[in-house]
Short mmCIF file of C-alpha atoms and ligand atoms in Angstrom, two decimals:
data_model
loop_
_atom_site.label_atom_id
_atom_site.label_comp_id
_atom_site.label_asym_id
_atom_site.label_seq_id
_atom_site.Cartn_x
_atom_site.Cartn_y
_atom_site.Cartn_z
CA MET A 1 18.06 77.32 18.27
CA VAL A 2 19.06 75.44 15.15
CA SER A 3 21.57 76.66 14.35
CA PHE A 4 24.07 74.25 11.32
CA LYS A 5 27.02 77.19 11.24
CA GLN A 6 29.58 74.65 10.42
CA ARG A 7 28.28 71.29 11.04
CA ASP A 8 29.32 68.50 9.07
CA ILE A 9 26.70 66.48 7.87
CA ILE A 10 27.60 62.83 8.25
CA SER A 11 23.96 61.48 9.22
CA ILE A 12 20.40 62.41 10.10
CA ARG A 13 20.46 60.01 13.27
CA HIS A 14 22.83 63.83 14.17
CA PHE A 15 19.87 65.08 13.33
CA ASN A 16 16.46 65.98 15.74
CA LYS A 17 12.29 67.25 14.82
CA GLU A 18 12.97 71.02 14.84
CA GLU A 19 16.68 70.12 12.75
CA LEU A 20 15.39 69.04 10.12
CA LEU A 21 12.14 70.72 10.00
CA TYR A 22 14.75 74.30 9.51
CA ILE A 23 16.08 72.38 6.60
CA LEU A 24 12.46 71.71 4.87
CA ASP A 25 11.35 75.99 5.71
CA LEU A 26 15.23 76.98 4.32
CA ALA A 27 14.82 74.41 1.01
CA LYS A 28 11.86 76.46 0.41
CA GLN A 29 12.95 79.61 0.67
CA MET A 30 16.05 78.50 -1.72
CA GLU A 31 13.13 78.14 -4.24
CA GLN A 32 11.43 80.56 -4.65
CA THR A 33 14.59 82.34 -4.90
CA ALA A 34 16.72 81.16 -8.32
CA ARG A 35 19.19 82.48 -7.75
CA MET A 36 21.73 84.05 -3.98
CA ASP A 37 25.37 85.97 -4.05
CA VAL A 38 25.75 84.32 -0.65
CA LEU A 39 27.92 82.29 -1.25
CA GLY A 40 29.98 84.15 -3.28
CA GLY A 41 34.11 83.26 -3.39
CA LYS A 42 33.44 80.12 -0.96
CA VAL A 43 35.03 76.86 -2.67
CA LEU A 44 32.99 73.22 -1.70
CA ALA A 45 35.26 70.74 -2.81
CA SER A 46 33.20 67.64 -4.66
CA LEU A 47 34.91 64.78 -3.62
CA PHE A 48 33.98 61.30 -5.83
CA PHE A 49 34.78 57.74 -4.79
CA GLU A 50 32.34 56.08 -5.78
CA PRO A 51 30.08 56.62 -9.02
CA SER A 52 26.77 59.31 -9.28
CA THR A 53 24.74 62.17 -10.89
CA ARG A 54 21.35 63.09 -9.20
CA THR A 55 23.90 63.92 -6.62
CA ARG A 56 27.19 65.30 -7.51
CA LEU A 57 25.15 67.14 -10.48
CA SER A 58 22.72 68.82 -7.66
CA PHE A 59 25.25 69.76 -5.43
CA GLU A 60 27.73 71.51 -7.96
CA SER A 61 24.61 73.42 -8.69
CA ALA A 62 23.54 74.60 -6.36
CA MET A 63 27.69 76.06 -4.66
CA LYS A 64 27.28 77.84 -7.80
CA ARG A 65 24.15 78.96 -7.66
CA LEU A 66 24.97 80.27 -4.12
CA GLY A 67 27.76 81.87 -6.20
CA GLY A 68 30.46 79.95 -4.82
CA THR A 69 32.53 77.81 -6.92
CA VAL A 70 33.74 73.60 -7.78
CA ILE A 71 36.68 72.30 -7.46
CA GLY A 72 37.27 67.95 -7.34
CA PHE A 73 36.34 64.60 -8.82
CA ALA A 74 34.13 62.77 -10.18
CA GLU A 75 36.68 58.91 -9.32
CA SER A 76 38.81 58.47 -7.54
CA GLY A 77 41.31 56.63 -9.88
CA ILE A 78 43.62 60.24 -11.40
CA THR A 79 43.51 60.92 -7.99
CA SER A 80 47.07 60.47 -5.60
CA ILE A 81 44.42 57.75 -3.34
CA ALA A 82 44.74 55.74 -6.23
CA LYS A 83 49.00 55.22 -4.90
CA GLY A 84 47.88 54.54 -1.94
CA GLU A 85 47.34 57.84 0.44
CA SER A 86 44.32 57.53 2.66
CA LEU A 87 41.93 58.91 3.31
CA SER A 88 42.55 60.90 6.18
CA ASP A 89 45.84 62.38 4.59
CA SER A 90 43.73 63.00 1.00
CA VAL A 91 40.56 65.60 2.44
CA ARG A 92 43.59 66.55 4.80
CA ILE A 93 45.09 67.81 1.99
CA ILE A 94 42.72 69.50 0.47
CA GLU A 95 40.52 70.73 3.44
CA GLY A 96 43.49 73.37 3.03
CA TYR A 97 41.77 73.92 -0.39
CA CYS A 98 38.79 74.85 0.45
CA ASP A 99 35.93 75.85 2.79
CA ILE A 100 33.34 73.44 2.36
CA ILE A 101 34.19 69.31 1.77
CA VAL A 102 31.09 67.10 -0.09
CA LEU A 103 32.32 62.71 0.37
CA ARG A 104 30.88 60.03 -1.26
CA HIS A 105 32.96 56.44 -0.47
CA TYR A 106 31.86 53.33 -1.03
CA LEU A 107 33.31 52.94 3.07
CA GLU A 108 30.63 52.65 5.73
CA GLY A 109 32.34 55.30 8.44
CA SER A 110 34.49 57.43 5.99
CA ALA A 111 32.30 60.28 5.79
CA GLN A 112 32.79 60.10 10.37
CA LEU A 113 36.29 59.68 9.59
CA ALA A 114 36.92 63.08 7.77
CA ALA A 115 34.73 64.81 9.41
CA ASP A 116 37.11 63.77 12.04
CA VAL A 117 40.04 64.88 11.06
CA VAL A 118 39.47 68.29 9.91
CA ASP A 119 38.84 71.30 10.94
CA VAL A 120 35.92 72.45 7.96
CA PRO A 121 32.37 70.77 7.67
CA VAL A 122 32.43 67.75 6.16
CA ILE A 123 29.03 66.85 3.78
CA ASN A 124 28.10 63.05 3.78
CA ALA A 125 27.17 62.44 0.23
CA GLY A 126 27.18 58.78 0.49
CA ASP A 127 28.93 56.12 2.67
CA GLY A 128 28.37 52.46 1.83
CA ALA A 129 25.43 51.40 2.31
CA ASN A 130 25.10 52.95 5.66
CA GLN A 131 23.96 57.00 5.37
CA HIS A 132 22.52 59.76 2.64
CA PRO A 133 21.27 62.75 4.70
CA THR A 134 21.25 65.48 2.04
CA GLN A 135 19.24 62.02 0.30
CA THR A 136 16.62 61.88 3.25
CA PHE A 137 15.82 65.63 3.57
CA LEU A 138 14.95 65.86 0.14
CA ASP A 139 12.63 63.37 -0.16
CA LEU A 140 11.01 64.99 3.44
CA TYR A 141 10.86 68.00 1.32
CA THR A 142 9.16 66.16 -1.71
CA ILE A 143 6.02 64.36 0.90
CA LEU A 144 6.10 68.11 2.68
CA LYS A 145 5.87 69.46 -0.37
CA THR A 146 2.69 66.47 -2.45
CA LYS A 147 1.46 66.35 0.56
CA GLY A 148 1.49 69.16 1.97
CA THR A 149 2.22 67.42 5.51
CA LEU A 150 4.58 64.98 6.82
CA GLU A 151 2.44 64.47 10.43
CA GLY A 152 1.03 60.64 10.75
CA LEU A 153 1.58 59.98 7.17
CA THR A 154 0.63 56.27 6.33
CA ILE A 155 4.06 55.06 3.63
CA GLY A 156 4.62 52.06 1.91
CA PHE A 157 9.12 51.03 1.98
CA LEU A 158 9.10 49.00 -2.30
CA GLY A 159 11.81 46.95 -3.38
CA ASP A 160 14.98 47.03 -1.93
CA LEU A 161 15.09 47.20 2.20
CA LYS A 162 17.60 44.87 2.54
CA TYR A 163 20.92 47.11 1.09
CA GLY A 164 19.72 50.37 0.13
CA ARG A 165 20.72 54.03 2.59
CA THR A 166 18.08 55.71 1.57
CA VAL A 167 15.49 53.77 3.56
CA HIS A 168 17.38 53.66 6.07
CA SER A 169 17.93 57.28 6.73
CA LEU A 170 14.27 57.75 5.89
CA VAL A 171 12.92 56.05 8.16
CA TYR A 172 14.49 56.79 10.51
CA ALA A 173 13.46 60.19 10.00
CA LEU A 174 10.10 59.95 9.44
CA SER A 175 10.48 58.73 13.31
CA TYR A 176 9.51 61.79 14.74
CA PHE A 177 6.89 61.80 12.63
CA GLY A 178 4.17 59.23 13.68
CA ALA A 179 4.81 57.30 10.64
CA GLU A 180 3.67 53.48 10.09
CA MET A 181 6.07 51.85 7.63
CA PHE A 182 4.66 48.83 5.44
CA PHE A 183 8.33 47.53 4.66
CA ILE A 184 7.08 45.66 1.21
CA SER A 185 10.52 42.88 0.30
CA PRO A 186 11.18 39.29 -1.14
CA PRO A 187 12.93 37.82 2.69
CA SER A 188 16.50 37.71 0.55
CA LEU A 189 15.94 41.82 0.91
CA ARG A 190 14.41 42.23 3.77
CA MET A 191 15.04 46.08 6.23
CA PRO A 192 18.01 45.19 8.70
CA ARG A 193 17.49 43.50 11.79
CA ASP A 194 19.08 46.18 14.10
CA CYS A 195 17.55 48.31 12.54
CA VAL A 196 13.84 47.31 12.44
CA GLU A 197 15.13 47.04 16.38
CA GLU A 198 15.96 51.10 16.30
CA LEU A 199 12.12 51.60 15.07
CA LYS A 200 10.52 49.00 17.98
CA ASP A 201 13.06 51.15 20.19
CA ARG A 202 11.68 54.41 19.25
CA LYS A 203 8.19 53.67 19.31
CA VAL A 204 7.31 53.64 15.18
CA LYS A 205 4.21 51.68 13.98
CA CYS A 206 6.39 49.21 11.55
CA HIS A 207 4.69 46.04 9.40
CA GLU A 208 6.82 43.53 7.45
CA ASN A 209 4.82 42.29 3.71
CA GLU A 210 6.28 40.60 0.16
CA SER A 211 3.91 41.74 -1.37
CA LEU A 212 1.18 45.65 -1.65
CA PHE A 213 -1.46 42.99 -2.08
CA GLY A 214 -4.54 43.95 0.94
CA ILE A 215 -2.37 46.89 1.93
CA SER A 216 -2.43 49.22 -0.47
CA LYS A 217 -5.04 50.94 0.18
CA LYS A 218 -3.55 51.80 3.40
CA LEU A 219 -0.93 53.92 1.52
CA ASP A 220 -0.54 57.75 1.63
CA VAL A 221 3.78 56.57 -0.17
CA ILE A 222 5.18 54.56 -1.58
CA TYR A 223 8.85 54.90 -1.69
CA CYS A 224 10.01 52.92 -4.77
CA THR A 225 13.86 51.47 -4.08
CA ARG A 226 15.22 49.81 -7.36
CA ILE A 227 15.77 46.09 -7.36
CA GLN A 228 18.89 45.06 -8.15
CA LYS A 229 19.55 42.00 -9.88
CA GLU A 230 23.65 41.18 -8.19
CA ARG A 231 22.71 40.81 -5.18
CA PHE A 232 20.85 37.27 -6.58
CA ALA A 233 22.95 34.35 -6.46
CA ASP A 234 19.96 32.68 -8.75
CA PRO A 235 18.21 34.68 -11.81
CA VAL A 236 15.39 33.01 -11.26
CA GLU A 237 15.12 34.45 -8.11
CA PHE A 238 15.53 37.95 -9.72
CA GLU A 239 12.33 37.36 -12.53
CA LYS A 240 9.97 35.65 -10.01
CA VAL A 241 10.88 38.93 -7.32
CA ARG A 242 10.89 41.68 -10.44
CA GLY A 243 7.17 41.43 -11.73
CA ILE A 244 5.88 41.20 -8.39
CA TYR A 245 7.53 44.48 -7.25
CA ARG A 246 6.27 46.94 -10.48
CA LEU A 247 4.76 49.21 -10.07
CA SER A 248 2.83 49.83 -13.19
CA LYS A 249 -0.57 51.86 -13.62
CA THR A 250 -2.74 48.27 -14.34
CA MET A 251 -1.29 47.32 -11.49
CA LEU A 252 -2.06 49.86 -8.93
CA GLU A 253 -6.10 49.78 -11.04
CA GLU A 254 -6.43 46.54 -9.70
CA ILE A 255 -4.55 46.24 -6.49
CA GLY A 256 -6.06 49.23 -5.13
CA ILE A 257 -4.25 52.56 -4.11
CA LYS A 258 -5.30 56.06 -2.23
CA ASP A 259 -6.47 59.12 -4.81
CA ASP A 260 -3.66 60.99 -3.54
CA LEU A 261 -1.01 58.19 -3.36
CA LYS A 262 1.95 59.95 -4.42
CA ILE A 263 4.87 57.66 -5.71
CA LEU A 264 8.66 58.24 -4.88
CA HIS A 265 12.12 56.42 -6.04
CA PRO A 266 15.51 57.91 -5.22
CA LEU A 267 16.06 56.66 -9.48
CA PRO A 268 18.05 55.92 -11.57
CA ARG A 269 15.13 52.98 -12.43
CA VAL A 270 15.19 50.16 -14.09
CA ASP A 271 12.09 48.49 -14.58
CA GLU A 272 10.01 49.41 -11.38
CA MET A 273 8.00 51.56 -12.45
CA ASP A 274 6.60 51.75 -15.02
CA GLU A 275 6.28 54.71 -17.80
CA SER A 276 2.59 54.62 -17.85
CA LEU A 277 3.10 56.48 -14.25
CA ASP A 278 5.46 58.94 -15.25
CA LYS A 279 2.84 61.02 -16.47
CA THR A 280 0.08 60.91 -14.46
CA GLU A 281 -0.30 62.26 -10.47
CA PHE A 282 0.75 59.71 -8.34
CA ALA A 283 4.02 59.26 -10.31
CA VAL A 284 6.43 62.76 -7.85
CA TYR A 285 10.17 60.71 -8.28
CA PHE A 286 10.85 63.10 -11.11
CA HIS A 287 9.69 66.70 -9.14
CA GLN A 288 11.88 64.54 -5.91
CA ALA A 289 14.96 65.14 -7.93
CA ARG A 290 14.61 68.63 -8.84
CA ASN A 291 14.68 69.35 -5.25
CA GLY A 292 18.43 68.21 -4.85
CA VAL A 293 19.59 71.87 -5.65
CA PRO A 294 17.11 73.96 -3.33
CA VAL A 295 17.72 70.84 -0.50
CA ARG A 296 20.71 71.11 -1.28
CA LYS A 297 21.44 74.71 -1.52
CA ALA A 298 19.49 75.13 2.05
CA ILE A 299 22.10 72.82 3.64
CA LEU A 300 25.68 75.09 2.26
CA ALA A 301 24.17 78.15 3.33
CA ALA A 302 23.92 76.55 6.38
CA VAL A 303 26.94 75.06 6.76
CA LEU A 304 28.43 78.02 6.04
CA GLY A 305 26.63 80.48 8.07
CA VAL A 306 25.81 83.19 6.14
CA LEU A 307 22.03 83.48 7.27
CA GLU A 308 22.77 84.41 10.13
CA MET B 1 39.18 33.04 59.97
CA LYS B 2 37.97 33.39 56.85
CA VAL B 3 37.57 30.40 54.71
CA LEU B 4 38.47 31.14 50.61
CA ASP B 5 37.37 29.07 47.83
CA VAL B 6 39.80 28.82 45.82
CA SER B 7 43.24 29.79 48.09
CA ALA B 8 45.53 33.16 49.24
CA ILE B 9 47.74 35.08 47.67
CA LYS B 10 49.68 37.57 49.41
CA ASP B 11 49.94 41.26 47.06
CA GLY B 12 47.70 41.14 43.97
CA SER B 13 44.25 41.06 42.11
CA VAL B 14 41.30 39.08 42.37
CA ILE B 15 38.30 39.39 39.99
CA ASP B 16 35.72 37.71 41.23
CA HIS B 17 31.89 37.61 40.15
CA ILE B 18 32.57 36.62 36.80
CA ASP B 19 29.39 34.63 35.33
CA SER B 20 30.43 31.47 34.83
CA LYS B 21 30.34 30.78 31.88
CA SER B 22 32.60 33.66 31.47
CA THR B 23 35.68 32.69 33.44
CA LEU B 24 38.22 31.38 30.35
CA LYS B 25 37.17 34.77 28.56
CA VAL B 26 37.54 36.51 31.18
CA ALA B 27 41.53 34.77 31.49
CA ASP B 28 41.98 35.29 27.92
CA ILE B 29 41.74 39.09 28.55
CA LEU B 30 44.15 39.42 30.94
CA ASN B 31 46.41 37.15 29.61
CA ILE B 32 47.13 34.87 32.24
CA GLN B 33 49.04 32.86 30.42
CA ASN B 34 51.72 34.80 30.60
CA GLU B 35 51.91 35.22 34.46
CA GLU B 36 54.66 34.21 36.52
CA GLN B 37 53.45 34.09 39.61
CA VAL B 38 50.26 32.33 41.15
CA VAL B 39 47.42 31.99 39.41
CA LEU B 40 44.20 30.55 40.22
CA VAL B 41 41.11 30.25 38.40
CA GLY B 42 37.35 28.62 39.99
CA MET B 43 34.51 28.52 38.35
CA ASN B 44 31.12 26.98 38.80
CA LEU B 45 32.17 28.32 42.13
CA THR B 46 28.63 29.49 44.51
CA SER B 47 27.48 32.70 44.23
CA LYS B 48 24.29 33.40 45.60
CA PHE B 49 23.68 36.46 43.31
CA LEU B 50 24.65 35.04 39.95
CA GLY B 51 23.55 31.79 41.03
CA LYS B 52 27.73 29.61 39.94
CA LYS B 53 29.59 32.44 39.09
CA GLY B 54 33.97 32.20 38.95
CA ILE B 55 36.74 33.60 40.17
CA ILE B 56 40.64 34.58 38.51
CA LYS B 57 42.91 35.42 41.43
CA ILE B 58 46.75 37.18 40.06
CA GLY B 59 49.28 36.69 42.73
CA GLY B 60 52.17 39.85 41.57
CA LYS B 61 49.59 41.61 39.74
CA ILE B 62 47.57 45.15 39.76
CA ILE B 63 45.21 44.67 36.31
CA ASP B 64 45.56 48.66 34.50
CA GLN B 65 41.95 50.10 33.40
CA LYS B 66 41.53 49.14 30.05
CA GLU B 67 41.70 46.34 31.04
CA VAL B 68 39.41 46.20 33.28
CA ASN B 69 37.30 48.42 30.12
CA LYS B 70 37.27 45.02 28.85
CA ILE B 71 35.92 42.46 31.37
CA ALA B 72 33.32 45.00 31.71
CA LEU B 73 31.94 44.39 28.38
CA ILE B 74 32.70 40.39 28.97
CA ALA B 75 31.51 39.94 32.30
CA PRO B 76 29.21 43.23 33.58
CA ASN B 77 28.77 42.17 36.44
CA ALA B 78 32.53 41.75 38.04
CA THR B 79 34.26 42.65 40.82
CA VAL B 80 37.74 43.49 40.76
CA ASN B 81 40.45 43.57 44.57
CA ILE B 82 43.89 44.56 44.84
CA ILE B 83 45.46 42.51 47.45
CA LYS B 84 47.81 43.80 49.27
CA ASP B 85 49.69 41.79 52.11
CA TYR B 86 46.70 38.79 51.85
CA GLU B 87 43.66 41.83 53.06
CA VAL B 88 40.85 43.72 50.20
CA VAL B 89 42.89 46.50 50.09
CA LYS B 90 41.03 48.06 47.27
CA LYS B 91 37.30 46.39 45.43
CA PHE B 92 35.81 48.33 42.42
CA LYS B 93 32.73 47.04 40.07
CA VAL B 94 33.77 47.53 36.26
CA ALA B 95 32.26 49.67 34.43
CA VAL B 96 31.25 50.49 30.76
CA PRO B 97 33.01 53.30 29.94
CA GLU B 98 29.71 55.61 27.72
CA VAL B 99 32.21 55.70 25.31
CA ILE B 100 35.11 52.40 24.65
CA GLU B 101 37.82 53.40 22.06
CA GLY B 102 40.51 50.84 20.56
CA ILE B 103 39.24 47.56 22.45
CA VAL B 104 35.91 46.27 20.03
CA LYS B 105 36.04 45.34 16.07
CA CYS B 106 33.81 46.95 14.47
CA PHE B 107 32.04 44.18 12.85
CA ASN B 108 30.85 45.34 9.62
CA PRO B 109 33.48 44.13 7.25
CA ASN B 110 33.04 47.15 4.76
CA CYS B 111 33.84 50.13 7.89
CA VAL B 112 36.03 52.25 7.74
CA SER B 113 37.69 51.02 10.73
CA ASN B 114 38.16 47.68 9.05
CA HIS B 115 39.81 49.01 5.94
CA HIS B 116 42.48 52.08 7.00
CA LYS B 117 44.39 52.60 10.26
CA ILE B 118 42.40 53.77 13.26
CA GLU B 119 41.57 52.74 15.86
CA THR B 120 38.29 51.86 16.59
CA LYS B 121 35.22 53.71 18.60
CA LEU B 122 32.16 52.57 19.86
CA HIS B 123 29.12 54.34 22.42
CA VAL B 124 27.34 52.27 24.32
CA VAL B 125 24.14 52.67 23.42
CA SER B 126 22.93 50.24 26.44
CA LYS B 127 24.69 48.96 29.40
CA ASN B 128 22.29 45.44 29.98
CA PRO B 129 22.38 44.38 27.45
CA ILE B 130 24.93 46.03 26.54
CA ARG B 131 25.11 47.18 22.87
CA LEU B 132 27.17 49.12 21.15
CA GLN B 133 27.10 51.71 17.47
CA CYS B 134 30.10 51.83 16.11
CA HIS B 135 31.19 56.02 15.82
CA TYR B 136 31.80 55.21 12.05
CA CYS B 137 29.50 52.96 10.16
CA GLU B 138 25.99 53.68 13.26
CA ARG B 139 26.17 49.53 12.80
CA ILE B 140 24.38 48.44 16.63
CA MET B 141 25.80 45.23 17.55
CA ASN B 142 24.81 43.06 20.53
CA SER B 143 27.00 40.56 23.09
CA LYS B 144 27.08 37.72 20.10
CA ASP B 145 29.01 40.76 17.88
CA ILE B 146 30.89 41.54 20.24
CA VAL B 147 35.32 40.08 18.56
CA LEU B 148 37.54 42.19 20.76
CA ILE B 149 41.11 43.39 19.56
N1 ATP C 401 44.40 37.23 50.40
C1 ATP C 401 43.89 36.76 48.99
N2 ATP C 401 44.19 35.51 48.76
C2 ATP C 401 44.08 35.43 47.05
N3 ATP C 401 42.28 35.44 47.05
C3 ATP C 401 41.33 36.62 48.28
C4 ATP C 401 42.21 37.09 49.32
N4 ATP C 401 41.15 38.45 50.21
C5 ATP C 401 40.22 38.43 50.14
N5 ATP C 401 39.97 36.62 47.95
C6 ATP C 401 39.77 37.37 47.92
O1 ATP C 401 39.16 37.95 46.72
C7 ATP C 401 36.95 38.56 46.65
C8 ATP C 401 36.51 39.64 47.57
O2 ATP C 401 36.93 38.89 48.96
P1 ATP C 401 35.88 39.89 50.41
O3 ATP C 401 37.35 39.33 51.94
O4 ATP C 401 35.98 41.61 50.29
O5 ATP C 401 35.53 38.71 49.91
P2 ATP C 401 33.31 38.90 49.98
O6 ATP C 401 33.53 40.46 51.44
O7 ATP C 401 33.07 38.35 49.73
O8 ATP C 401 33.64 40.72 49.03
P3 ATP C 401 32.02 40.43 47.89
O9 ATP C 401 30.56 41.15 48.82
O10 ATP C 401 33.01 41.79 47.39
O11 ATP C 401 32.20 39.38 47.94
C9 ATP C 401 36.19 36.97 47.30
O12 ATP C 401 36.23 35.89 46.65
C10 ATP C 401 37.91 36.58 47.77
O13 ATP C 401 37.80 34.62 48.27
MG1 MG C 402 31.70 36.79 47.96
ZN1 ZN C 403 31.66 50.34 12.33
#
């Protein structure tokens, strides 16, 4: 039987297909009931060593809508970590003040480290370029809701695939559902080799391309990510790349797409998706951002064991 | 009488069947420059099994588990022989453990294990070829990425 009680949520790799579906199903129930007081008296410590708005606020909102309260910080400059306290010491102390920890930290593996030293459950809200499992749950939830299924979809990942941790987690999760994947990026921002090898070990059909031309008509979903200017040593290279990876209504009409294509984006966007797309049936990214709350409510309730 | 490839020691350890090219790395793991007694190193010896093999013999030393684990990462086919009074009294193959703690550095510069004072920990996802996954940052290392601590 699936149980999330007192479990850490560190990496999507730690969950099997049944467990993923359990959370998605619970999120659906959560979406149908706006308020529940199941977490009354529980305290969530929200520790953000790196900036975030959507993840942090949707966790706080989810906790409060379930009747719980939130303590924490949104930047580490104001804490004793700034005085040199180690991450393990900090979480050991904070553990005494809360029932669950949500942690975002710039170092990869930091959430696992925290989980190893404390007894309360730890939820990874992003550790460097590594994992962001609750984002993956909400991406899956959005795909499921807008496509009606997760099985056998053809999905294109577009943009910065090298540093985009949301992509790395999502492709792993989708590998349970027989997805075919197209990785579309400039050569310098390709998927990490170990990621691709892992997918091939898991028998996933995946392809790497430099543009959407020729493949766009096959896609059920496009998962678009932001290309950051800082990643390019040469600004001219950046300008070239920017045009190719910019989605707009006219561009999609020109290259041809499926009528029921859905476009996701973890947001914030800069200009990789033109506003002309916002009002189309294809755009589901705002919807996706809103799904953060029911999905995080499901995770909090499951981990704090109030539903069993 | 049996003719030995490299001459005999009275008591100590013999590491046999080292992939010849890794012999000096194994010597490094065993820190042989600090030994007081006889140390013999042989390379490119003929082996039915490996083609060319290396051997290291260290007088007066019984090698420990931690050293054996390290050797396994570099020379997965090695055999350890413990010698007492010129006889092999114990023989075993090195084996890569399931989890490697404190022996290998994570190759990811942004990994928490390279910034905090914690023991490194890697899970062995494949033994042949060797592939290790960091317990913390989840990155997977191949043999060329392995740096011993
Ligand atoms: N007294 C000794 N001093 C130094 N080396 C020794 C001594 N006795 C054995 N050895 C070496 O230890 C290794 C194992 O010896 P053993 O007699 O078991 O040979 P073997 O039957 O070829 O073993 P294996 O099957 O492991 O190759 C050989 O490389 C041998 O040269
Ligand atoms: Mg022999
Ligand atoms: Zn690591």
